[in-house]
Coordinates of C-alpha atoms in Angstrom, one line a residue:
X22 CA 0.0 0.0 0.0
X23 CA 1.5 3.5 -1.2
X24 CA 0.0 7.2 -0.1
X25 CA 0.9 10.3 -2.1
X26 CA 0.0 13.5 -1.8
X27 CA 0.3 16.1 -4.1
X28 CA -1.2 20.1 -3.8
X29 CA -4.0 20.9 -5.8
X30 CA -4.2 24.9 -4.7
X31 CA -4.2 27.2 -2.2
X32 CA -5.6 25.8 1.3
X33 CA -6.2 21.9 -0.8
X34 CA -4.5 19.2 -1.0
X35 CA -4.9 15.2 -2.6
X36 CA -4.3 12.2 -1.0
X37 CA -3.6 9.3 -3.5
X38 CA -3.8 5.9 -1.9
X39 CA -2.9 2.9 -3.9
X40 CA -3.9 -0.6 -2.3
X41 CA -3.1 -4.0 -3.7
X42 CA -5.1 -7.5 -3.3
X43 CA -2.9 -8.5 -1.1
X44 CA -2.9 -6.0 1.3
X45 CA -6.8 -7.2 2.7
X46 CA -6.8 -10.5 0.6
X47 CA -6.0 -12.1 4.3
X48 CA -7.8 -10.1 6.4
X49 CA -11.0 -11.0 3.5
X50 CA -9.8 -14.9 4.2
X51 CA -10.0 -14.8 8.0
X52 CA -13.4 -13.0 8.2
X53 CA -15.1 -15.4 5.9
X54 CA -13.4 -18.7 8.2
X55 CA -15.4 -17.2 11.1
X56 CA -18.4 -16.9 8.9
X57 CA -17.5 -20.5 8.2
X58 CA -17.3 -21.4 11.8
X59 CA -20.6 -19.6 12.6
X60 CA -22.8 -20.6 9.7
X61 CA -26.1 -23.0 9.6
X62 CA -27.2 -23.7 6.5
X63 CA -29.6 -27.0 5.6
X64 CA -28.0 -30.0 5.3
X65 CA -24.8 -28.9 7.0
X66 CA -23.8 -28.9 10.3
X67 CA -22.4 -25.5 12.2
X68 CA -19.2 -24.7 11.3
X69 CA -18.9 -27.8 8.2
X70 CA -20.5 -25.6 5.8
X71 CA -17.9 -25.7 2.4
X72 CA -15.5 -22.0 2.2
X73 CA -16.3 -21.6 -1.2
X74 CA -20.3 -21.6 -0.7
X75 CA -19.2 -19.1 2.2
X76 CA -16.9 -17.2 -0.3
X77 CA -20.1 -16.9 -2.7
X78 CA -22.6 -16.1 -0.4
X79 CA -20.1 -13.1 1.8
X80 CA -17.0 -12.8 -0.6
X81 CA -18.0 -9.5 -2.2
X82 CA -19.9 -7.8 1.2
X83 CA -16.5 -8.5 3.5
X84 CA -14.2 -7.7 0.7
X85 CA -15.6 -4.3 0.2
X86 CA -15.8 -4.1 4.2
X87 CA -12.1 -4.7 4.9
X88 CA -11.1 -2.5 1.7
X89 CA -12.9 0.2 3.0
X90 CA -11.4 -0.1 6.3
X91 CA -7.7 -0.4 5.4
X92 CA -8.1 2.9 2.9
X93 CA -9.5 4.3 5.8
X94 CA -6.8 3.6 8.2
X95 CA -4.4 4.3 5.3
X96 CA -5.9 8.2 5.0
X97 CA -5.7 8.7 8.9
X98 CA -2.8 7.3 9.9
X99 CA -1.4 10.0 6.4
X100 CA -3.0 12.6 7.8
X101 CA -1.6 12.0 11.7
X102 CA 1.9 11.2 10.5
X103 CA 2.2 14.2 8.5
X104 CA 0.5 16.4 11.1
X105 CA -2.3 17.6 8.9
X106 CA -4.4 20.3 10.1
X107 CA -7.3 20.0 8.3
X108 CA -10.7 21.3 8.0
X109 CA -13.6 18.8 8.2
X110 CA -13.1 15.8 7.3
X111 CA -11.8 13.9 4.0
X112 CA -13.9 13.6 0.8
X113 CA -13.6 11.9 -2.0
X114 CA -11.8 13.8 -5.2
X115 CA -14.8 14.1 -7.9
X116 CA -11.7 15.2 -10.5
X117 CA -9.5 12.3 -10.2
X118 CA -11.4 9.1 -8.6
X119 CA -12.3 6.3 -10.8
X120 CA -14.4 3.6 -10.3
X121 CA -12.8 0.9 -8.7
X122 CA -13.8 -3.4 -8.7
X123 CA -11.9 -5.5 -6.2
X124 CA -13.3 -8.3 -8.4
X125 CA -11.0 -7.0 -11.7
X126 CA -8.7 -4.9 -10.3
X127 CA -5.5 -6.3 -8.5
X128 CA -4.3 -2.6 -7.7
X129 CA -6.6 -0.1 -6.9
X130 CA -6.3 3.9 -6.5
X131 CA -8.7 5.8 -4.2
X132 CA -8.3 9.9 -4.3
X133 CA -9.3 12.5 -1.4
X134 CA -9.8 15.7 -1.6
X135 CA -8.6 17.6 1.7
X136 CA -8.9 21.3 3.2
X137 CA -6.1 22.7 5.0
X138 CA -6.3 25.3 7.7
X139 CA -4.8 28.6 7.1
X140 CA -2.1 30.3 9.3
X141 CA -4.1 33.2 11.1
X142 CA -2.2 35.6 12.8
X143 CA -3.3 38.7 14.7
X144 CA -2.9 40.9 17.8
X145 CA -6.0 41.1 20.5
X146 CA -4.8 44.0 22.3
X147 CA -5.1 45.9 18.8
X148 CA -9.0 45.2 18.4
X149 CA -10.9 47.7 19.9
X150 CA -14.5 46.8 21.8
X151 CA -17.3 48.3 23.8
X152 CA -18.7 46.7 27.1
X153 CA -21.5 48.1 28.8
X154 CA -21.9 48.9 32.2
X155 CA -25.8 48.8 32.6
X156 CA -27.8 50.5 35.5
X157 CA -31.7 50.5 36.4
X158 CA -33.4 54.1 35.5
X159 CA -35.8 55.3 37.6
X160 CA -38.1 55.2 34.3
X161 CA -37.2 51.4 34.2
X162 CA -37.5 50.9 37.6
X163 CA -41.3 52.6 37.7
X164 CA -42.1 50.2 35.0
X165 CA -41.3 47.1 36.6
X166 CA -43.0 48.3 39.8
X167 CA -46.3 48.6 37.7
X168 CA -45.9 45.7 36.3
X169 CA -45.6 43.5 39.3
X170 CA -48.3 45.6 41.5
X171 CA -50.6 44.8 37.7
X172 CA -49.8 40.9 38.2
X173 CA -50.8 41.2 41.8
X174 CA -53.9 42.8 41.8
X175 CA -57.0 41.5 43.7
X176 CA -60.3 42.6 42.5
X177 CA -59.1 44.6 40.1
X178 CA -57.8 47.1 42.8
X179 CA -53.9 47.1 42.7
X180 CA -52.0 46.6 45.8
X181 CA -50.2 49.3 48.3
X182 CA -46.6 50.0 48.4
X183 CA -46.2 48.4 51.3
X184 CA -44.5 45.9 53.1
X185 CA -47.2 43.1 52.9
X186 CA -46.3 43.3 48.7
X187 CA -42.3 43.5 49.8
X188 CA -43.0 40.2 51.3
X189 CA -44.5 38.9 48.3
X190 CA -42.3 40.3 46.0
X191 CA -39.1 39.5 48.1
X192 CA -40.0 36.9 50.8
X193 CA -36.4 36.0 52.1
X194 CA -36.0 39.7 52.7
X195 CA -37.1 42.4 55.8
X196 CA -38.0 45.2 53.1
X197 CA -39.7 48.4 55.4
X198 CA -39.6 51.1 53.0
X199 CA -40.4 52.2 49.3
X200 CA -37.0 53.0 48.7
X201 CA -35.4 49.9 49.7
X202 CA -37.9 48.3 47.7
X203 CA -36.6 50.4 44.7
X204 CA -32.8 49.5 45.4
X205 CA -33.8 45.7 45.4
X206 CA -36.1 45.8 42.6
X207 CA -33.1 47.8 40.3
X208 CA -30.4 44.9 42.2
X209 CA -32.3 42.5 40.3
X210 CA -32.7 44.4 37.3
X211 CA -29.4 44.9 36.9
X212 CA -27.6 41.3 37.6
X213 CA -30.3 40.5 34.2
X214 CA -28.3 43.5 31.8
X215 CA -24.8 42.0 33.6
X216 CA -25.9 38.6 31.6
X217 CA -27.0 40.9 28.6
X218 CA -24.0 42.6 28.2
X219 CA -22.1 39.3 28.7
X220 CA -23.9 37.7 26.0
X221 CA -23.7 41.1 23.8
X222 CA -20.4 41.8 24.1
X223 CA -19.6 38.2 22.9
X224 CA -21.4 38.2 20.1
X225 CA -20.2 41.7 18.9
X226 CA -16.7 40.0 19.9
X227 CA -17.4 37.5 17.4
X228 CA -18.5 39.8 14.6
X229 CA -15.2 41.8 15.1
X230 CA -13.1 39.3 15.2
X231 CA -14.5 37.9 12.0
X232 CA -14.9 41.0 10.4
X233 CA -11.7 42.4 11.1
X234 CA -9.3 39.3 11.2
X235 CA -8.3 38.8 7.4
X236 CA -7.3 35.4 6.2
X237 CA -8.6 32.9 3.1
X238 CA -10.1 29.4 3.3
X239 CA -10.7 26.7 1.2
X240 CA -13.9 27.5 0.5
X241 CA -15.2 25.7 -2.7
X242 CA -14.1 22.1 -0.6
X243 CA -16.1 23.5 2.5
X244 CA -18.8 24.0 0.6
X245 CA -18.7 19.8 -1.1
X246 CA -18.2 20.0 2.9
X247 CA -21.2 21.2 4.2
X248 CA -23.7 19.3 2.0
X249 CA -22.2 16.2 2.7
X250 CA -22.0 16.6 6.3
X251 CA -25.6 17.3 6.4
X252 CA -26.7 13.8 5.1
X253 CA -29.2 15.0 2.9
X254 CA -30.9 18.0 4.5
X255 CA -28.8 20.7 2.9
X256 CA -28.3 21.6 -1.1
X257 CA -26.0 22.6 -3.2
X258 CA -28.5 25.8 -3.8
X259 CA -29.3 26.8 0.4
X260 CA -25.5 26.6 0.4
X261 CA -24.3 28.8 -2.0
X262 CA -27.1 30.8 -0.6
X263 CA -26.2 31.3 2.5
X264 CA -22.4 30.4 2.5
X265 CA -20.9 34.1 2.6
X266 CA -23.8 35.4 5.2
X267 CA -23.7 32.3 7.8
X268 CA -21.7 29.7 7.0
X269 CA -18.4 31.4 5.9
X270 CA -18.5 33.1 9.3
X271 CA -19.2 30.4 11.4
X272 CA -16.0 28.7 10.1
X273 CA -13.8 31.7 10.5
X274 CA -15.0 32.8 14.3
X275 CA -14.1 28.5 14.6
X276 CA -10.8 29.5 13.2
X277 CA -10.1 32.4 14.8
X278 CA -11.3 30.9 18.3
X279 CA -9.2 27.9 18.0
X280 CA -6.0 30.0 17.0
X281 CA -7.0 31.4 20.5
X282 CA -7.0 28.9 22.6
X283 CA -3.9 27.0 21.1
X284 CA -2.2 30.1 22.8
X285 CA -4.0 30.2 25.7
X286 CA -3.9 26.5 27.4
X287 CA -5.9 27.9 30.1
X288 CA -8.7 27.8 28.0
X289 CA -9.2 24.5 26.9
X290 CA -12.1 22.9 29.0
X291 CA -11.8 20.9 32.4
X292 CA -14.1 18.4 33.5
X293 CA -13.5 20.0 37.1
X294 CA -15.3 23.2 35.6
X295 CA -18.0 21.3 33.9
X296 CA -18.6 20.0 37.6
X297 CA -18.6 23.0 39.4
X298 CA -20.9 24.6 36.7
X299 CA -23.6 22.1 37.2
X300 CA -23.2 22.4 40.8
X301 CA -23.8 26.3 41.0
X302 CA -26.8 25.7 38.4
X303 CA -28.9 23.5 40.4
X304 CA -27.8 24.1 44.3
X305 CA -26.6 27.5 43.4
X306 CA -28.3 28.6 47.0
X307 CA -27.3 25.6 49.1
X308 CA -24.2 25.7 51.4
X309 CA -22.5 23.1 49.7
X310 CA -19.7 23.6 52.6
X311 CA -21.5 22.9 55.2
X312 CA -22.9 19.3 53.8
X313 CA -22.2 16.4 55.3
X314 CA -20.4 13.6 53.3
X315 CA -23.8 11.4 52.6
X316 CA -25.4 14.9 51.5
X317 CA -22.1 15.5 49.2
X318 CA -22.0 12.0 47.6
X319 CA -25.6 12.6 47.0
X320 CA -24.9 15.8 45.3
X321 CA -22.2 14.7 43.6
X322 CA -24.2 11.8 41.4
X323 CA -26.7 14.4 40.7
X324 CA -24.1 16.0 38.6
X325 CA -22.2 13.2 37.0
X326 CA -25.8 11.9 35.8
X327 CA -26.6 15.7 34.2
X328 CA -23.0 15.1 32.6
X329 CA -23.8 11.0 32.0
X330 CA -26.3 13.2 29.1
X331 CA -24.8 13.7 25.9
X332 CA -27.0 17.1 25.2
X333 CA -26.5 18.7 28.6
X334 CA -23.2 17.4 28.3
X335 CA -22.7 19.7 24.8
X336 CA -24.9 22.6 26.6
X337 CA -23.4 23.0 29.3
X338 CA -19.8 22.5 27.3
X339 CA -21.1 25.6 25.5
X340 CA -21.7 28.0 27.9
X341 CA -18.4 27.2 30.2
X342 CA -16.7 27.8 26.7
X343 CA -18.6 30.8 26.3
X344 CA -18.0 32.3 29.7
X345 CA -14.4 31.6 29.3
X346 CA -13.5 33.0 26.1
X347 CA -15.8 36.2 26.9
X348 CA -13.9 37.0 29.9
X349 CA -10.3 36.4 28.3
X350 CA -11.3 38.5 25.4
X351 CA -12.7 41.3 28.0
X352 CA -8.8 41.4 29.0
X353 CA -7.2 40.6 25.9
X354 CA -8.9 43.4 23.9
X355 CA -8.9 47.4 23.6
X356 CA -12.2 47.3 25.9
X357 CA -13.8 50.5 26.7
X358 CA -16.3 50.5 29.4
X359 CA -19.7 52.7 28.8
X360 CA -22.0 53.5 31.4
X361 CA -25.5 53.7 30.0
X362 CA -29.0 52.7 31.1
X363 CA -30.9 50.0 29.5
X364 CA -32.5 52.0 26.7
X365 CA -29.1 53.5 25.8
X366 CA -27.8 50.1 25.8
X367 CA -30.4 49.1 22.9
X368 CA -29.8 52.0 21.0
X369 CA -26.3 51.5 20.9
X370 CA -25.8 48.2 19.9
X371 CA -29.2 47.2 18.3
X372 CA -28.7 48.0 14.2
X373 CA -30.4 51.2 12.5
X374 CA -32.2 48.6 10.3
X375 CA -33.6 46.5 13.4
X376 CA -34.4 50.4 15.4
X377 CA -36.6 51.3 12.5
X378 CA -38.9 48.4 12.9
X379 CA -38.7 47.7 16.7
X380 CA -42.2 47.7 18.0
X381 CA -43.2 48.2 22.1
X382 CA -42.6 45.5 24.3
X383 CA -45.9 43.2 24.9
X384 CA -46.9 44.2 28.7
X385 CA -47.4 41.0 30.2
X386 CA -47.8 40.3 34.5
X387 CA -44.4 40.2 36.2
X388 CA -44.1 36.9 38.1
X389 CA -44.2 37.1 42.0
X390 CA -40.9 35.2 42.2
X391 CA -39.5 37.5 39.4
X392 CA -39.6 41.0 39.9
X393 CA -36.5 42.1 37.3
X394 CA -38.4 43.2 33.4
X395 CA -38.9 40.5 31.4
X396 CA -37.5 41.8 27.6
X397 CA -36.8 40.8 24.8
X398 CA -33.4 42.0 24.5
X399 CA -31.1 43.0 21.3
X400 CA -28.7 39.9 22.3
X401 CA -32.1 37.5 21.8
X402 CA -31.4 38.5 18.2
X403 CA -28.1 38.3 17.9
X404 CA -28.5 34.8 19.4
X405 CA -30.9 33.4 17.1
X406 CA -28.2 34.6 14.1
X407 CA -25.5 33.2 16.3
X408 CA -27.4 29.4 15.8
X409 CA -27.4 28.9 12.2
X410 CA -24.3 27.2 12.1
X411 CA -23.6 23.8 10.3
X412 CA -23.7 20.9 11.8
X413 CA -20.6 20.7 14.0
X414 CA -19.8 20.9 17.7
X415 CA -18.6 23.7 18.8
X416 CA -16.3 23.3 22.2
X417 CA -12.4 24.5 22.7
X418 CA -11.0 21.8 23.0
X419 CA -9.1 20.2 20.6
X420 CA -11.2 18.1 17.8
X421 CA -9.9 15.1 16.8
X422 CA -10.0 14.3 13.3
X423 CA -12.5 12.2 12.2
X424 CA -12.3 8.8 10.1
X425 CA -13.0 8.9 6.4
X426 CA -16.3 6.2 5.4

């Protein structure tokens, strides 16, 4: 068995591997012997049933299997030895692949088509960012209070400013006054914009970072990439579509983050702060110090079974990622910090286009447990943009490559 690779542009290369019968002919022999051991056919006993019936009935189905699985090992182990850093996954070359019958053909030649990551370079402390420091207006603040005394009226009448509602409103507190009520209410308020802003200045991170980080891809093979990977639910057509507007900057921000993180070890995920993430999420108000061992062990197979889950597993992956890389970019950039209220928060980072057509907030009853406005929020939108991405998992650690089929 020979591989050769040759370049075929910028960012693509071939692989060329050339098997021969007798690289699998054994491997072919051996499979169909335990076939022969297993196999109950009439008028034969287990295991006395003649190889060449064996040989006619499997012969072309285990062939094909161990081919495929030696050219398979063959591309790998290439790719691994030569320390290919590829985008994707192997597909097979459309210009140079012929067909191929083990049945006639004592050598045969198998040709994939590979994309290579480009060499990104660039300077953080360079890149220049807003975060935004978000406080509770009185105007915001008189809102919510009408909102919560609306969901709590009796009889149509709404209720006093008094302390029976700053019970309701905030039972683990002793709230006597209308102004301490106001300081709560715009506490709470404001620990919400902290996870806006979080989530904002992320995103505008991203678009930055994308935007202003210059570097080419392969892109015609990501492209063969993308439909492929999709199994059938994506064309040629929504592709070329949407390449440029979605998909184009889904890979680059992939790029660009894992050129990060290669720099910065500390970023790469721990299973320690997977734990400790679950743990704040679900007994986030529990004095976990204070437990007693049974109560610990307890708490601690609550958590491995939330990360036993694949999908939480991959959620809560995300957001740990997401936290990470949003605080090392807050130090790693040009950040300059703007004090603002809520409704100069919108209007700065919300675009023109999206201002024009914004429409008032639906008033609906502020729960009794949740006294902070419920919004929808300019990072909602950036969100829902942020999702359509193809179908890869997204975490910082390193990806292994995966097998060619």
């Amino acid at each position: 068995m020979k591989t050769i690779q040759t370049a075929k542009g910028d960012l693509l290369a071939t692989i060329q591997i050339d098997i021969d019968k007798a690289d699998y002919a054994e491997d072919v022999k051996k499979e169909l012997k335990n076939y022969q051991h297993k196999a109950v056919l009439p008028g034969f006993r287990q295991g006395k049933v003649p190889f060449g019936m064996i040989e006619k009935m499997y012969g072309a189905t285990v062939t094909f299997d161990k081919l495929n699985k030696k050219v398979s090992e063959a591309l790998n182990n290439h790719i691994i030895e030569n320390k290919l850093d590829i985008m994707g996954y192997p597909l097979s070359d459309p210009e140079k692949q012929q067909p191929t019958d083990p049945e006639t053909q004592d050598t045969m030649s198998f040709f994939f088509e590979v994309g290579l990551k480009p060499e990104i370079n660039f300077n953080l402390a360079e890149i220049k960012m807003n975060d935004y420091n978000i406080k509770a207006s009185d105007k915001e603040i008189d809102a919510t209070i009408e909102r919560i005394r609306e969901g709590n009226k009796k009889d149509d009448k709404l209720p006093e400013l008094n302390e029976e509602l700053f019970k309701l409103i905030f039972p683990s507190k002793d709230i006597k006054d209308v102004e301490t009520f106001r300081k709560e209410i715009a506490a709470e308020m404001e620990r919400q914009y902290v996870v806006e802003a979080e989530r904002m200045f992320y995103n505008n991170a991203i678009d930055k970072l994308v935007s202003e980080v210059k570097f080419d891809m392969p892109d015609s093979f990501l492209k063969r990439w993308i439909v492929a990977n999709s199994e059938g639910k994506i064309t040629e057509e929504d592709v070329e579509k949407n390449y440029d507007s979605t998909y184009s900057k889904t890979f680059r921000w992939q790029l660009i983050e894992e050129n990060i993180v290669k720099a910065n070890p500390e970023l790469v995920l721990k299973e320690e702060e997977l734990r400790e993430f679950v743990t704040k999420m679900y007994f986030g108000q529990l004095d976990i110090a204070g437990m007693n061992d049974e109560m610990k062990k307890r708490l601690d197979g609550i958590v491995d079974s939330v990360l036993k889950d694949e999908n939480q597993r991959q959620n809560i992956q995300n957001q740990v990622a997401d936290n990470k890389i949003t605080a090392f970019l807050k130090k790693a950039m040009k950040v300059k910090v703007v004090d603002t209220d809520y409704e100069g928060f919108v209007d700065a980072v919300l675009p023109k286009e999206a201002k024009a057509e914004k429409k008032p907030a639906k008033k609906t009853a502020a729960k009794k447990t949740a006294p902070a406005e419920e919004k929808v929020t300019p990072a909602d939108e950036k969100a829902e943009k942020a999702e359509k991405k193809p179908a890869t998992k997204k975490t910082t650690a390193k990806k292994t490559t995966k097998k060619a089929e």
